[in-house]
Coordinates of C-alpha atoms in Angstrom, one line a residue:
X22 CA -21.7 -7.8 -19.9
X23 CA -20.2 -5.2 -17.6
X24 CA -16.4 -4.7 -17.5
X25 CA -14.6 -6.5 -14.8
X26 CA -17.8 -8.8 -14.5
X27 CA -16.8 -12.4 -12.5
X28 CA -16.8 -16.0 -14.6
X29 CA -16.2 -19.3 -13.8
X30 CA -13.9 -21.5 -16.0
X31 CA -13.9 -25.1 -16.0
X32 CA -9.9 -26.3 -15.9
X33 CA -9.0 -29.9 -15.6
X34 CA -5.6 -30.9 -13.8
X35 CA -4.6 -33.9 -12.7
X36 CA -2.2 -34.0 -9.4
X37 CA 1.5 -34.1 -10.1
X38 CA 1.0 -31.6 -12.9
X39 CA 2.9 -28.3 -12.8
X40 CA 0.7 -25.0 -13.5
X41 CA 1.8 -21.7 -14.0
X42 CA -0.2 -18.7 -15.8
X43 CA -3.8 -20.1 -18.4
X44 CA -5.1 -17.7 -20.7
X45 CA -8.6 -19.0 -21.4
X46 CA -9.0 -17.7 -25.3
X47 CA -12.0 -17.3 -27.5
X48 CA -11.1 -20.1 -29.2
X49 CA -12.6 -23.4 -28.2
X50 CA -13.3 -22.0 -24.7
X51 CA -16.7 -21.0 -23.3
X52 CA -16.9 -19.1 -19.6
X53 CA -20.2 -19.5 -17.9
X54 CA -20.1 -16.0 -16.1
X55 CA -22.3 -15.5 -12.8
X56 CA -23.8 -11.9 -12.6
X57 CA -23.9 -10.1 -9.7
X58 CA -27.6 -11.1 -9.6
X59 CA -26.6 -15.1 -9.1
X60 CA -27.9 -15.7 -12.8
X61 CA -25.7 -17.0 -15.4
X62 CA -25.0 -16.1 -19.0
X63 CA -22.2 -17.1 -21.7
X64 CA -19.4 -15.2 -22.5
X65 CA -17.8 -17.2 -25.8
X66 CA -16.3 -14.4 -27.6
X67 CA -14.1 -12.6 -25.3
X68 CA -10.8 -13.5 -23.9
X69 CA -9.9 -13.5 -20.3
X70 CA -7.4 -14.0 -18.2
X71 CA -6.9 -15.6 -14.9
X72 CA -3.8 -17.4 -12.3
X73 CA -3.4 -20.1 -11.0
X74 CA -0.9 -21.8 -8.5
X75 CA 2.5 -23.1 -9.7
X76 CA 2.6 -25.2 -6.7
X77 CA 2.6 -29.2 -7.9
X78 CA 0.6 -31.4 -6.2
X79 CA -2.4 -28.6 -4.7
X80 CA -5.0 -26.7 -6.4
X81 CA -6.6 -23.6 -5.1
X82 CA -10.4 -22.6 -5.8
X83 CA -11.6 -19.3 -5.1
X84 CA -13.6 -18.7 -2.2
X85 CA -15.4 -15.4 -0.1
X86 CA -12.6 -15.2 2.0
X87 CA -9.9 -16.3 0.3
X88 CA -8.6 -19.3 -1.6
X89 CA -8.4 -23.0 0.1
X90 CA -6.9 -26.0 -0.8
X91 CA -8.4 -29.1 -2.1
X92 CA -7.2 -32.3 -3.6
X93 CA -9.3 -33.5 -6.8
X94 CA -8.3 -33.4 -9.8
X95 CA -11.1 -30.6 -10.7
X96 CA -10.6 -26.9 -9.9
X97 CA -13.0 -24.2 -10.8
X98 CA -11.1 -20.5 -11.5
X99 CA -12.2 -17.1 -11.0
X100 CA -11.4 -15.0 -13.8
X101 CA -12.3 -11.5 -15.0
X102 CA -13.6 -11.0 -18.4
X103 CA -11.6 -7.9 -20.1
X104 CA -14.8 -6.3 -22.0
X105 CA -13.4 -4.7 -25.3
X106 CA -15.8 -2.1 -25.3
X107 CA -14.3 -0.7 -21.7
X108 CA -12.5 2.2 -24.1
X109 CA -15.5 3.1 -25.6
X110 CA -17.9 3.2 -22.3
X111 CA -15.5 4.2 -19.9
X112 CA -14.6 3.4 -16.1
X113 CA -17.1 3.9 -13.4
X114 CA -14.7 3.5 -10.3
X115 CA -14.6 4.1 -6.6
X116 CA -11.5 4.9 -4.2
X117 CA -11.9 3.6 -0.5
X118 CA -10.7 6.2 1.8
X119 CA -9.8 9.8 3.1
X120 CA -6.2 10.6 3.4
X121 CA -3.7 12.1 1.5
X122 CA -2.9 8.8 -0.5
X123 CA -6.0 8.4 -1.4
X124 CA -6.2 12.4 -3.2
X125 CA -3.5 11.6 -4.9
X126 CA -4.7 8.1 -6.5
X127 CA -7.8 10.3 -7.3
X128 CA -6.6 12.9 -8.8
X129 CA -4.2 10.8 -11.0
X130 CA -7.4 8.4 -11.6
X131 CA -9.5 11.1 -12.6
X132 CA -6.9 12.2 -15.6
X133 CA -7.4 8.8 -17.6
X134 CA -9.3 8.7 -20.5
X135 CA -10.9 5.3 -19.5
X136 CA -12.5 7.0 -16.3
X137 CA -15.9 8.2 -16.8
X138 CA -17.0 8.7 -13.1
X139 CA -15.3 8.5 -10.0
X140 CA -16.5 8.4 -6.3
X141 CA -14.6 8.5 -3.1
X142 CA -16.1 6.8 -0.1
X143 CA -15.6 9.0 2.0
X144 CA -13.0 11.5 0.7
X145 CA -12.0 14.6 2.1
X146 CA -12.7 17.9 1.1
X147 CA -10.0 18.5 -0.9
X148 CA -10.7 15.9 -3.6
X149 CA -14.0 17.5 -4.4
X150 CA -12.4 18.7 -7.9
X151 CA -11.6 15.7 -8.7
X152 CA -14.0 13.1 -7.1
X153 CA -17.8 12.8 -6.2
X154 CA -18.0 12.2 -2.7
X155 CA -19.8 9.7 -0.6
X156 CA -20.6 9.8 2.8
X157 CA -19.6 6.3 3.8
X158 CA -16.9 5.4 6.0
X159 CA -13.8 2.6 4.9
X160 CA -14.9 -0.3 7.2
X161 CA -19.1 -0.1 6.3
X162 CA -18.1 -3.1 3.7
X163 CA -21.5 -3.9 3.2
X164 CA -22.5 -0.4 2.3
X165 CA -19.4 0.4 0.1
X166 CA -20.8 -3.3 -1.5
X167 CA -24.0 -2.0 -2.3
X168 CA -23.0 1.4 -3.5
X169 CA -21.3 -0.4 -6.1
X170 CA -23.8 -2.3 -7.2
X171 CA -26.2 0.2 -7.3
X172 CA -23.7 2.6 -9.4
X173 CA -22.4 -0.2 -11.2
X174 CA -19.0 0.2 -9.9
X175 CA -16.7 -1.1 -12.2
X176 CA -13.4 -0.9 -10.7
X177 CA -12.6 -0.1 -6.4
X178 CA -9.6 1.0 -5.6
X179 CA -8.9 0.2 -1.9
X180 CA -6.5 2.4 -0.4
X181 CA -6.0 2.2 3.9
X182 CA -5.0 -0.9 5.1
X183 CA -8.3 -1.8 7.5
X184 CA -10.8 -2.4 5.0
X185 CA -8.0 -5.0 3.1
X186 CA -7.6 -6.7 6.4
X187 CA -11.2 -7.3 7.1
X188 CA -12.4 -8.4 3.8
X189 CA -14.0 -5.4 1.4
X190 CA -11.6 -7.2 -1.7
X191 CA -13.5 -10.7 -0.6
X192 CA -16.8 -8.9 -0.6
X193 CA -16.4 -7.0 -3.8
X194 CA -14.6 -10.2 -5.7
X195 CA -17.4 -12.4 -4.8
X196 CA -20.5 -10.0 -5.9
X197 CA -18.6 -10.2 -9.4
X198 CA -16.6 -6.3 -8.9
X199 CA -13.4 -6.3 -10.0
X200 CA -11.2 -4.7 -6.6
X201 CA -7.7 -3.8 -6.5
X202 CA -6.2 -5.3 -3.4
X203 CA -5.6 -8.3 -1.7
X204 CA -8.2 -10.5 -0.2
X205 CA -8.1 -10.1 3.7
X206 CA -6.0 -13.6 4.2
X207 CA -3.0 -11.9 2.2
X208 CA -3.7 -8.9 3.6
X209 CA -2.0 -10.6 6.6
X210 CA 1.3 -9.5 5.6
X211 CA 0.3 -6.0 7.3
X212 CA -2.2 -7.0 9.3
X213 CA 0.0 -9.7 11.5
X214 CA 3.9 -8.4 12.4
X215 CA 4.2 -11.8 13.9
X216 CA 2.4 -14.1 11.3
X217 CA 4.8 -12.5 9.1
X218 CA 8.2 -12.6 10.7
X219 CA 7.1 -16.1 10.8
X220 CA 6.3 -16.6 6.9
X221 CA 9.7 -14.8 6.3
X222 CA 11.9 -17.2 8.5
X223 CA 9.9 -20.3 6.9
X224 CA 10.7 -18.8 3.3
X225 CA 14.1 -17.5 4.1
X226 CA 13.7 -14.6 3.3
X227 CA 16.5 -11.7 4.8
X228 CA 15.1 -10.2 7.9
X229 CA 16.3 -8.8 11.6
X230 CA 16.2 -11.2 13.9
X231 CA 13.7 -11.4 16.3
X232 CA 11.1 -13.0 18.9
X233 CA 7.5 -12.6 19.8
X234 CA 6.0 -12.2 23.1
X235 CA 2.2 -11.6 24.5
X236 CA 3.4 -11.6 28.0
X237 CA 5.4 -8.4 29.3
X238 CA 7.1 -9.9 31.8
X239 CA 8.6 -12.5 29.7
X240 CA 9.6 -10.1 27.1
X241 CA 11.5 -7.7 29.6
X242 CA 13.4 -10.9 30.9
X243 CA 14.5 -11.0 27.2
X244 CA 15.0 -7.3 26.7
X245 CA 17.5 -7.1 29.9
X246 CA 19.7 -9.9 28.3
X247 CA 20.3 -7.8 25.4
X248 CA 22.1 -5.1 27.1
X249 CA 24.7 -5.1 24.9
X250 CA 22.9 -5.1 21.8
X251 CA 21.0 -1.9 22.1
X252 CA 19.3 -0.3 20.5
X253 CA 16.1 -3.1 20.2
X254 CA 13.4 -2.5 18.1
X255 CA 9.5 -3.5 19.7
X256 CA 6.9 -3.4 17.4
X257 CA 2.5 -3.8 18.1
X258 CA 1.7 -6.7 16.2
X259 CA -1.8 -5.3 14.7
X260 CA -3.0 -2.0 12.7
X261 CA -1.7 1.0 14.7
X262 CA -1.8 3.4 11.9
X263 CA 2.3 3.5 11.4
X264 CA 2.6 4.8 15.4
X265 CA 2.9 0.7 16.8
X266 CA 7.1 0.8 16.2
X267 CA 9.5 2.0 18.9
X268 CA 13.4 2.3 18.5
X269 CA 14.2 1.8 22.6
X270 CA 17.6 2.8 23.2
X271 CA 18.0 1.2 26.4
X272 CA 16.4 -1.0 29.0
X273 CA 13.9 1.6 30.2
X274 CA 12.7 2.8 27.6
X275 CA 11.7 -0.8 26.4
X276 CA 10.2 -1.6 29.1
X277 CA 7.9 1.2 29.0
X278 CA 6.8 0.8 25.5
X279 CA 6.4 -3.4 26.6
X280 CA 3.6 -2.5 29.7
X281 CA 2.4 0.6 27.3
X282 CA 1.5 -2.2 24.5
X283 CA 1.1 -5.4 26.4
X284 CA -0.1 -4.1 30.2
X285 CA -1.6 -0.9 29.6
X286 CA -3.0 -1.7 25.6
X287 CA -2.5 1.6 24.1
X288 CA -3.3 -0.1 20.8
X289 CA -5.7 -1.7 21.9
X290 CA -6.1 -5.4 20.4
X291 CA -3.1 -4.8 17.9
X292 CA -0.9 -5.0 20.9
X293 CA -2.1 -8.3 22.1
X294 CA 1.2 -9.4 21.1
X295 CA 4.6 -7.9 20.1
X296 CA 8.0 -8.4 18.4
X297 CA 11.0 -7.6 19.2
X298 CA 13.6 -7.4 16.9
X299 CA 17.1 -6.3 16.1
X300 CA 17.9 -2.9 15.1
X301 CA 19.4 -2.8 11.6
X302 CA 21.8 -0.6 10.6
X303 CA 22.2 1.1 7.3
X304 CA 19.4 3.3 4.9
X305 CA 15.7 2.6 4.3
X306 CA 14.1 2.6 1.2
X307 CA 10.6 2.0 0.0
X308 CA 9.8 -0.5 -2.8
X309 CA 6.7 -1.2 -4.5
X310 CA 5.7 -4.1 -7.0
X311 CA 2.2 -4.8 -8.3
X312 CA 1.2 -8.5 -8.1
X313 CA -1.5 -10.2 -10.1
X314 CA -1.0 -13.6 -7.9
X315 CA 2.1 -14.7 -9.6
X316 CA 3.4 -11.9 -11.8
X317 CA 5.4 -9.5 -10.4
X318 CA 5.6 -5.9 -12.0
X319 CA 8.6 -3.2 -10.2
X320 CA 6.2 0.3 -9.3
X321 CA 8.9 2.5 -8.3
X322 CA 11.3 2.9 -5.0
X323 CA 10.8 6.2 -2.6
X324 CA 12.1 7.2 0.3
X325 CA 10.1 8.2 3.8
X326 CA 10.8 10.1 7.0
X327 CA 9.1 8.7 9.9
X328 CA 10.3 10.9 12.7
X329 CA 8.9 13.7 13.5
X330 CA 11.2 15.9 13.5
X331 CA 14.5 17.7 11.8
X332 CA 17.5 15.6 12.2
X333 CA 15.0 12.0 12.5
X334 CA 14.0 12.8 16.4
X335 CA 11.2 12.9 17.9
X336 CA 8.3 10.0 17.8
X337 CA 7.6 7.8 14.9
X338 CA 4.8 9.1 12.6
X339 CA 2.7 7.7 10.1
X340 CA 4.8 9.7 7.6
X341 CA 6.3 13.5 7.7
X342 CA 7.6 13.4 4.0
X343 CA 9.1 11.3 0.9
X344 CA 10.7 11.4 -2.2
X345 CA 10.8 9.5 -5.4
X346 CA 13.0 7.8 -6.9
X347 CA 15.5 6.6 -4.3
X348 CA 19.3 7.5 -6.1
X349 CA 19.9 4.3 -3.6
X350 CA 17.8 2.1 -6.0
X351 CA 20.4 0.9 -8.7
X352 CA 19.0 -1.5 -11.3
X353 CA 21.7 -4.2 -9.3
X354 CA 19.5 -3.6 -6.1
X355 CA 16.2 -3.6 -7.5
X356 CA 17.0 -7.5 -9.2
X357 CA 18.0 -8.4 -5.7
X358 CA 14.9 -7.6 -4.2
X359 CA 12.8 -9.3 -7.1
X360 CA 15.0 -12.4 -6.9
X361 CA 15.4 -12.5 -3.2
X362 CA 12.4 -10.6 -1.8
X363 CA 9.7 -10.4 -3.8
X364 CA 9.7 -13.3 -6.0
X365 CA 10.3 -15.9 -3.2
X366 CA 7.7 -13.5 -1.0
X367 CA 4.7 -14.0 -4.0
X368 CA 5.6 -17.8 -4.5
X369 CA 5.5 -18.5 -0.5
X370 CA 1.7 -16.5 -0.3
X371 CA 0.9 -18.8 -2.9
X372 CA 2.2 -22.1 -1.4
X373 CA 0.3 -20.7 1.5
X374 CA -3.1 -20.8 0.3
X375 CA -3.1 -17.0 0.6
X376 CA -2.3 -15.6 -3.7
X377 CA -1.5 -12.1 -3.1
X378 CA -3.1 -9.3 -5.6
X379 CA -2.4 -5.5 -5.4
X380 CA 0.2 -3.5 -4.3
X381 CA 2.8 -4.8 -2.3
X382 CA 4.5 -2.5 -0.6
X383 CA 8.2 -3.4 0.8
X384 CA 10.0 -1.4 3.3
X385 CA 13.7 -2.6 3.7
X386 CA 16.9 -1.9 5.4
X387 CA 19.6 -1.7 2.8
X388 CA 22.6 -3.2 5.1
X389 CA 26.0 -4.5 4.9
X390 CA 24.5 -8.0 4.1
X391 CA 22.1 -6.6 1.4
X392 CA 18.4 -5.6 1.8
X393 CA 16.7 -7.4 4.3
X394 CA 12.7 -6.7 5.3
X395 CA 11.4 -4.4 8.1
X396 CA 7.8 -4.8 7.1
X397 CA 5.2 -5.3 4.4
X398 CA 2.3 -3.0 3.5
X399 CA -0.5 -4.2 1.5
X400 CA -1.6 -1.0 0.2
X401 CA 0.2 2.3 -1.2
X402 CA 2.2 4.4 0.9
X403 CA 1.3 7.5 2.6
X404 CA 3.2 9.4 1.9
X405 CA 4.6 7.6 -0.5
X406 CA 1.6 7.8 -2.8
X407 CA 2.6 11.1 -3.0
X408 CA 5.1 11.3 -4.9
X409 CA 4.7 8.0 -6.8
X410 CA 1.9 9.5 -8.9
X411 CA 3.1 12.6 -10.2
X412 CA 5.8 10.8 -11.7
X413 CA 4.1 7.9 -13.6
X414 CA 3.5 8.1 -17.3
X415 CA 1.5 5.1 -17.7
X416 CA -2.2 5.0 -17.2
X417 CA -2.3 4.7 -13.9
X418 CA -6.5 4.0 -13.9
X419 CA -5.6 1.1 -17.2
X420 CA -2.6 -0.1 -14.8
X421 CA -5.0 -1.4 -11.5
X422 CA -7.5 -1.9 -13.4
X423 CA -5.1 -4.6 -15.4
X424 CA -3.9 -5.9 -12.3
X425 CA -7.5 -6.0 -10.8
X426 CA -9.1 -8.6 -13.3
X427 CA -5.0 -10.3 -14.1
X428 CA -4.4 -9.1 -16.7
X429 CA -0.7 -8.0 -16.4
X430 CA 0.7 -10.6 -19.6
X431 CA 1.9 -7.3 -21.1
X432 CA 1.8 -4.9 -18.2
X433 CA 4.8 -2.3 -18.2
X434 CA 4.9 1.1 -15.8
X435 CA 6.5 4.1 -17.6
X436 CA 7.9 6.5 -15.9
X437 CA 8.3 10.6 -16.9
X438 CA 12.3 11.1 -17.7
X439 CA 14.0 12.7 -15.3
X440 CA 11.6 13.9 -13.1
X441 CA 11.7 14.2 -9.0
X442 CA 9.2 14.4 -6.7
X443 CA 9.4 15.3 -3.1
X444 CA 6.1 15.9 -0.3
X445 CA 6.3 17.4 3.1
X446 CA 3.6 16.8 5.3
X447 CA 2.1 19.6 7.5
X448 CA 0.6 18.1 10.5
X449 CA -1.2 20.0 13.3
X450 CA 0.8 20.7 16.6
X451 CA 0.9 17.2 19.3
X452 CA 0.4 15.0 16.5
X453 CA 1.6 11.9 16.4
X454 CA -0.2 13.3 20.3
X455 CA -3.3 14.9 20.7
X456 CA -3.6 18.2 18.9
X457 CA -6.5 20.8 18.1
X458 CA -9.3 20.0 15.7
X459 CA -10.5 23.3 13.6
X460 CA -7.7 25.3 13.4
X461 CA -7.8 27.5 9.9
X462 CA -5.7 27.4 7.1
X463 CA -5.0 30.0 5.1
X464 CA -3.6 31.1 1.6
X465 CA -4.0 27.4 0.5
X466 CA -5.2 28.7 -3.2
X467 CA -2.0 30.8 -3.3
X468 CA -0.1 28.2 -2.9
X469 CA -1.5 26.1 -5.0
X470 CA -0.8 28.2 -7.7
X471 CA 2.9 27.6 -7.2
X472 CA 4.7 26.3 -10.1
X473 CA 5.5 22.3 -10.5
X474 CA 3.5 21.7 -7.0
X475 CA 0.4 19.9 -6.3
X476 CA -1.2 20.1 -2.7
X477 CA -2.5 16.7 -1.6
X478 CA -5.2 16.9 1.6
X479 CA -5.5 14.5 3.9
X480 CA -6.9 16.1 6.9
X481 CA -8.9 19.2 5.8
X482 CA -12.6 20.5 5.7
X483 CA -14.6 23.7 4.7
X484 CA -16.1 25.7 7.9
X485 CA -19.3 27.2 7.2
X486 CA -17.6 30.1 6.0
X487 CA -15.7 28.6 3.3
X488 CA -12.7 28.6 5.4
X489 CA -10.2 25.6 5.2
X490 CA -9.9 23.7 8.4
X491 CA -7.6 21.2 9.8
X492 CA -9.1 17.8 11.4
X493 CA -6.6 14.9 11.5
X494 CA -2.7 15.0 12.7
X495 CA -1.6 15.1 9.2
X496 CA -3.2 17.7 7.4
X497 CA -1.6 18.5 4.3
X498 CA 1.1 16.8 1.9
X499 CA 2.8 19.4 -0.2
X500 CA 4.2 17.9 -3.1
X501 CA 7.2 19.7 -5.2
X502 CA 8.1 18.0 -9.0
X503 CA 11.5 18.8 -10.7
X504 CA 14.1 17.7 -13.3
X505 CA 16.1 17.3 -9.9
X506 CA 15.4 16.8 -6.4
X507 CA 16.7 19.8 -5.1
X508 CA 14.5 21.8 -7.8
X509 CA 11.5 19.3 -6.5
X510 CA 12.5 20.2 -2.7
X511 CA 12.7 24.2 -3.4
X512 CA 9.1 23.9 -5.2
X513 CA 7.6 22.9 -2.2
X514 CA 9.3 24.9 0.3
X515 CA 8.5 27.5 -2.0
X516 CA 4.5 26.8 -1.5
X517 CA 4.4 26.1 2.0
X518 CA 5.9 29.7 2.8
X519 CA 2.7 31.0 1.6
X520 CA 0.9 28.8 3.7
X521 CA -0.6 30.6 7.1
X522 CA -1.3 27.8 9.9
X523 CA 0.2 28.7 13.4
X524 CA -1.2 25.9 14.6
X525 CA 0.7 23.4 12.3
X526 CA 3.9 22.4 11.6
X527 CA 6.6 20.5 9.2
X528 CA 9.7 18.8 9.2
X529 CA 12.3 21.6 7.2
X530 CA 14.7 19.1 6.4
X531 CA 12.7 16.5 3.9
X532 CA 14.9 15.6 1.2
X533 CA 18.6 16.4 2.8
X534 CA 19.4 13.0 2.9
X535 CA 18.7 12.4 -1.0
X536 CA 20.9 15.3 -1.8
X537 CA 23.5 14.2 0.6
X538 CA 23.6 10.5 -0.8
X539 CA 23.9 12.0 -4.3
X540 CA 26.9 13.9 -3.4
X541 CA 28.7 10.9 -2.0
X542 CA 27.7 8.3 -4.6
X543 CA 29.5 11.2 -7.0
X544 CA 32.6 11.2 -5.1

């Protein structure tokens, strides 16, 4: 039996009962376990591990996309057989995706003990050191599918945001491949603005206030009867890659980005519909939790810059820089955004039909009235990845993978003492814009070489000559680690100095507001 392989278990409940977590033991128990063939075999001497609603009164049986209700006092449960022989064999495990997240959940994978071999599909050329690459792109599900199978793929690490939404989890659960990542009906919560402004008002949880609109000329008659309250936040409702948010500071500038989403589609069908919302004042901060379902783990708090440039001007960005851990993430706020956040947040996807699994990533505005939710991601950060991974002492291949087949019972994240980390991004010129494909980078070795930094590529190729070239907006994320942040900051200054790219460019001021809220919380 192959690690991570899917079983069936028979569970008997009878309506009116109250479930919470089942751990299906050796003892007395026997799993009938469906290969990814479609035979079936016996698994009677292993233990596994499994979830199951809390909700009284509704069961939930796994499906291919998803988990629907039913009323009968049967339920059949997915669950993941945990093979003890995994330490001995090894991993084999494939990353989804290209960017600079998904280099740095590589190269962090690739230093377990438990990973044998690991592919990314597609990659970049930057994680060749630490990755075999495959030449197949995020949203070929079926082909990622059958990769798998034919390399008998133990664990898939799913890292962008488009695959999740249109179902590569549901694919990969339902051949019998253990995935990391929600199926594409929780994947909602990033995949919807609206559904989810929604799902938080039903579940009270703290948000801005807001309304949505698909037609523009009903949303400017809203927008000019909130003269008073600018600035107004309007947001894409779909994917658009971190660039559907606008901060309009008055009436014009709203209305533009309304007929530039609704009228003119520059997002195409992500901007079928928008929301606009009030603008919260006060600090963001990152916050990630891994979720088995039900369980809920803390993985850390960051902070981002989305402008793109100095002093928070310019456009929103998918990301010019970050840095780990926020000082604004006090073990106070951290329990009130597991008691009022994220708890409430997992048991509402559950009541829903919709059990979240993965990452769950929670971007907040820290305000007078406590945190309250700007968005979710279903996936890691990017940049936020970053600077996540150089800091974790725990396994981080042994942590998804235990969250992958739910088995979190004794899960705990460790963290390196006292140690910072801060990226900067190096994007090419017009980006968020257009800007110039196949401009060369130089000295990138060099700086690599520079002490307590790792270079993370999320845009980058080789020429024919062996030259480094840049091919996406964000090209590079250069990552400084320290016993403080400034010593983190100065590290990767430090390396991009030696970097020689005219045609690119960085915000000079990542980290300034982390030293600056230190010196005031000291005061």
């Amino acid at each position: 039996m192959s690690a991570g392989s899917a079983l069936w278990a028979p569970f008997w409940w009878s309506p009116g009962q109250s479930l919470s977590f089942v751990l299906l033991s050796s003892v007395g128990i026997t799993c009938a376990r469906r290969s990814r063939s479609g035979s079936k075999s016996i698994c009677s001497s292993k233990p596994c591990q499994t979830f199951i609603s809390s909700k009284t009164r509704k069961q939930w049986r796994p499906g291919f996309s998803g988990y629907t209700r039913r009323n009968r006092s049967t339920c059949w449960i997915r669950t993941f057989c945990l093979v003890s022989s995994v330490s001995n064999k090894g991993l084999h495990v494939a990353v989804i995706g290209s960017g600079g997240r998904e280099h740095a959940l590589c190269d962090t994978i690739a230093q377990s003990p438990l990973c044998k071999n690991l592919f990314a599909i597609p990659g970049n050329a930057g994680m060749r050191n630490c990755a075999r690459l495959e030449n197949i792109q995020p949203h070929e599900t079926d082909k990622i599918l059958e990769f798998c199978k034919l390399h008998e793929v133990d664990l898939v690490v799913v890292g962008p945001e488009v695959p999740l939404v249109e179902g590569l989890v549901d694919k990969l659960v339902g051949a019998g491949i253990a995935a990391f990542g929600p199926h594409s009906n929780a994947a909602i919560l990033e995949g919807s603005k609206v559904w989810t402004k929604k799902f938080l008002k039903k579940w009270n949880i703290p948000t801005a206030q807001y309304e949505c609109f698909r037609s523009s000329d009903l949303a400017k008659d809203y927008v000019a009867r909130q003269c008073c309250k600018f600035p107004i936040v309007i947001k894409a409702n779909g994917l658009a890659a971190g660039k559907g948010v606008v901060i309009a500071e008055d009436e014009k500038t709203a209305n533009d980005a309304i007929v530039s989403i609704l009228d003119e589609t520059i997002f195409g069908s992500a901007g079928s519909e928008i929301v606009i919302e009030e603008y919260l004042q006060g600090e963001e901060l990152s916050f990630f939790a891994l979720v088995d379902g039900s369980t809920v783990v803390p993985f850390g708090s960051a902070q981002d810059h989305k402008r793109a440039f100095d002093q928070d001007t310019g456009p929103n960005t998918g990301g010019m820089g970050a840095y780990s851990p926020s000082p604004l993430c006090t073990k106070a706020l951290e329990s009130n955004i597991m008691q009022n956040i994220l708890l409430p947040t997992v048991r509402g996807m559950m009541e829903e039909g919709r059990p979240y699994r993965g990452i769950l990533y929670c971007g907040l505005m820290l305000t007078n009235d406590g945190p309250k939710v700007l968005e979710y991601n279903v996936r890691f950060g990017d940049p936020e990845c970053q600077v996540l991974c150089p800091r974790l002492k725990s396994d981080l291949l042994q942590v998804l993978y235990k969250v992958a087949i739910g088995d979190t019972k004794d899960l705990h994240v460790e963290w390196k003492d006292d140690l910072w980390s801060l990226v900067v991004i190096m994007a090419s010129r017009g980006y968020p814009g257009s800007y110039q494909k196949g401009t060369v980078i130089q000295h990138l070795e060099q700086a690599s070489k520079t002490e307590g930094v790792k270079i993370y590529h999320s845009g980058t190729d080789l020429s024919p000559t062996g030259e480094w070239i840049a091919t996406g907006g964000r090209v590079l994320g250069i990552t400084g680690v320290g016993n403080s942040i400034q010593q983190a900051r100065d590290r990767a200054y430090a390396a991009i100095e030696q970097i020689h790219w005219p045609q690119g460019f960085y915000r000079k001021d990542i980290g300034n507001k982390c030293l600056e809220t230190m010196r005031r919380l000291k005061q």
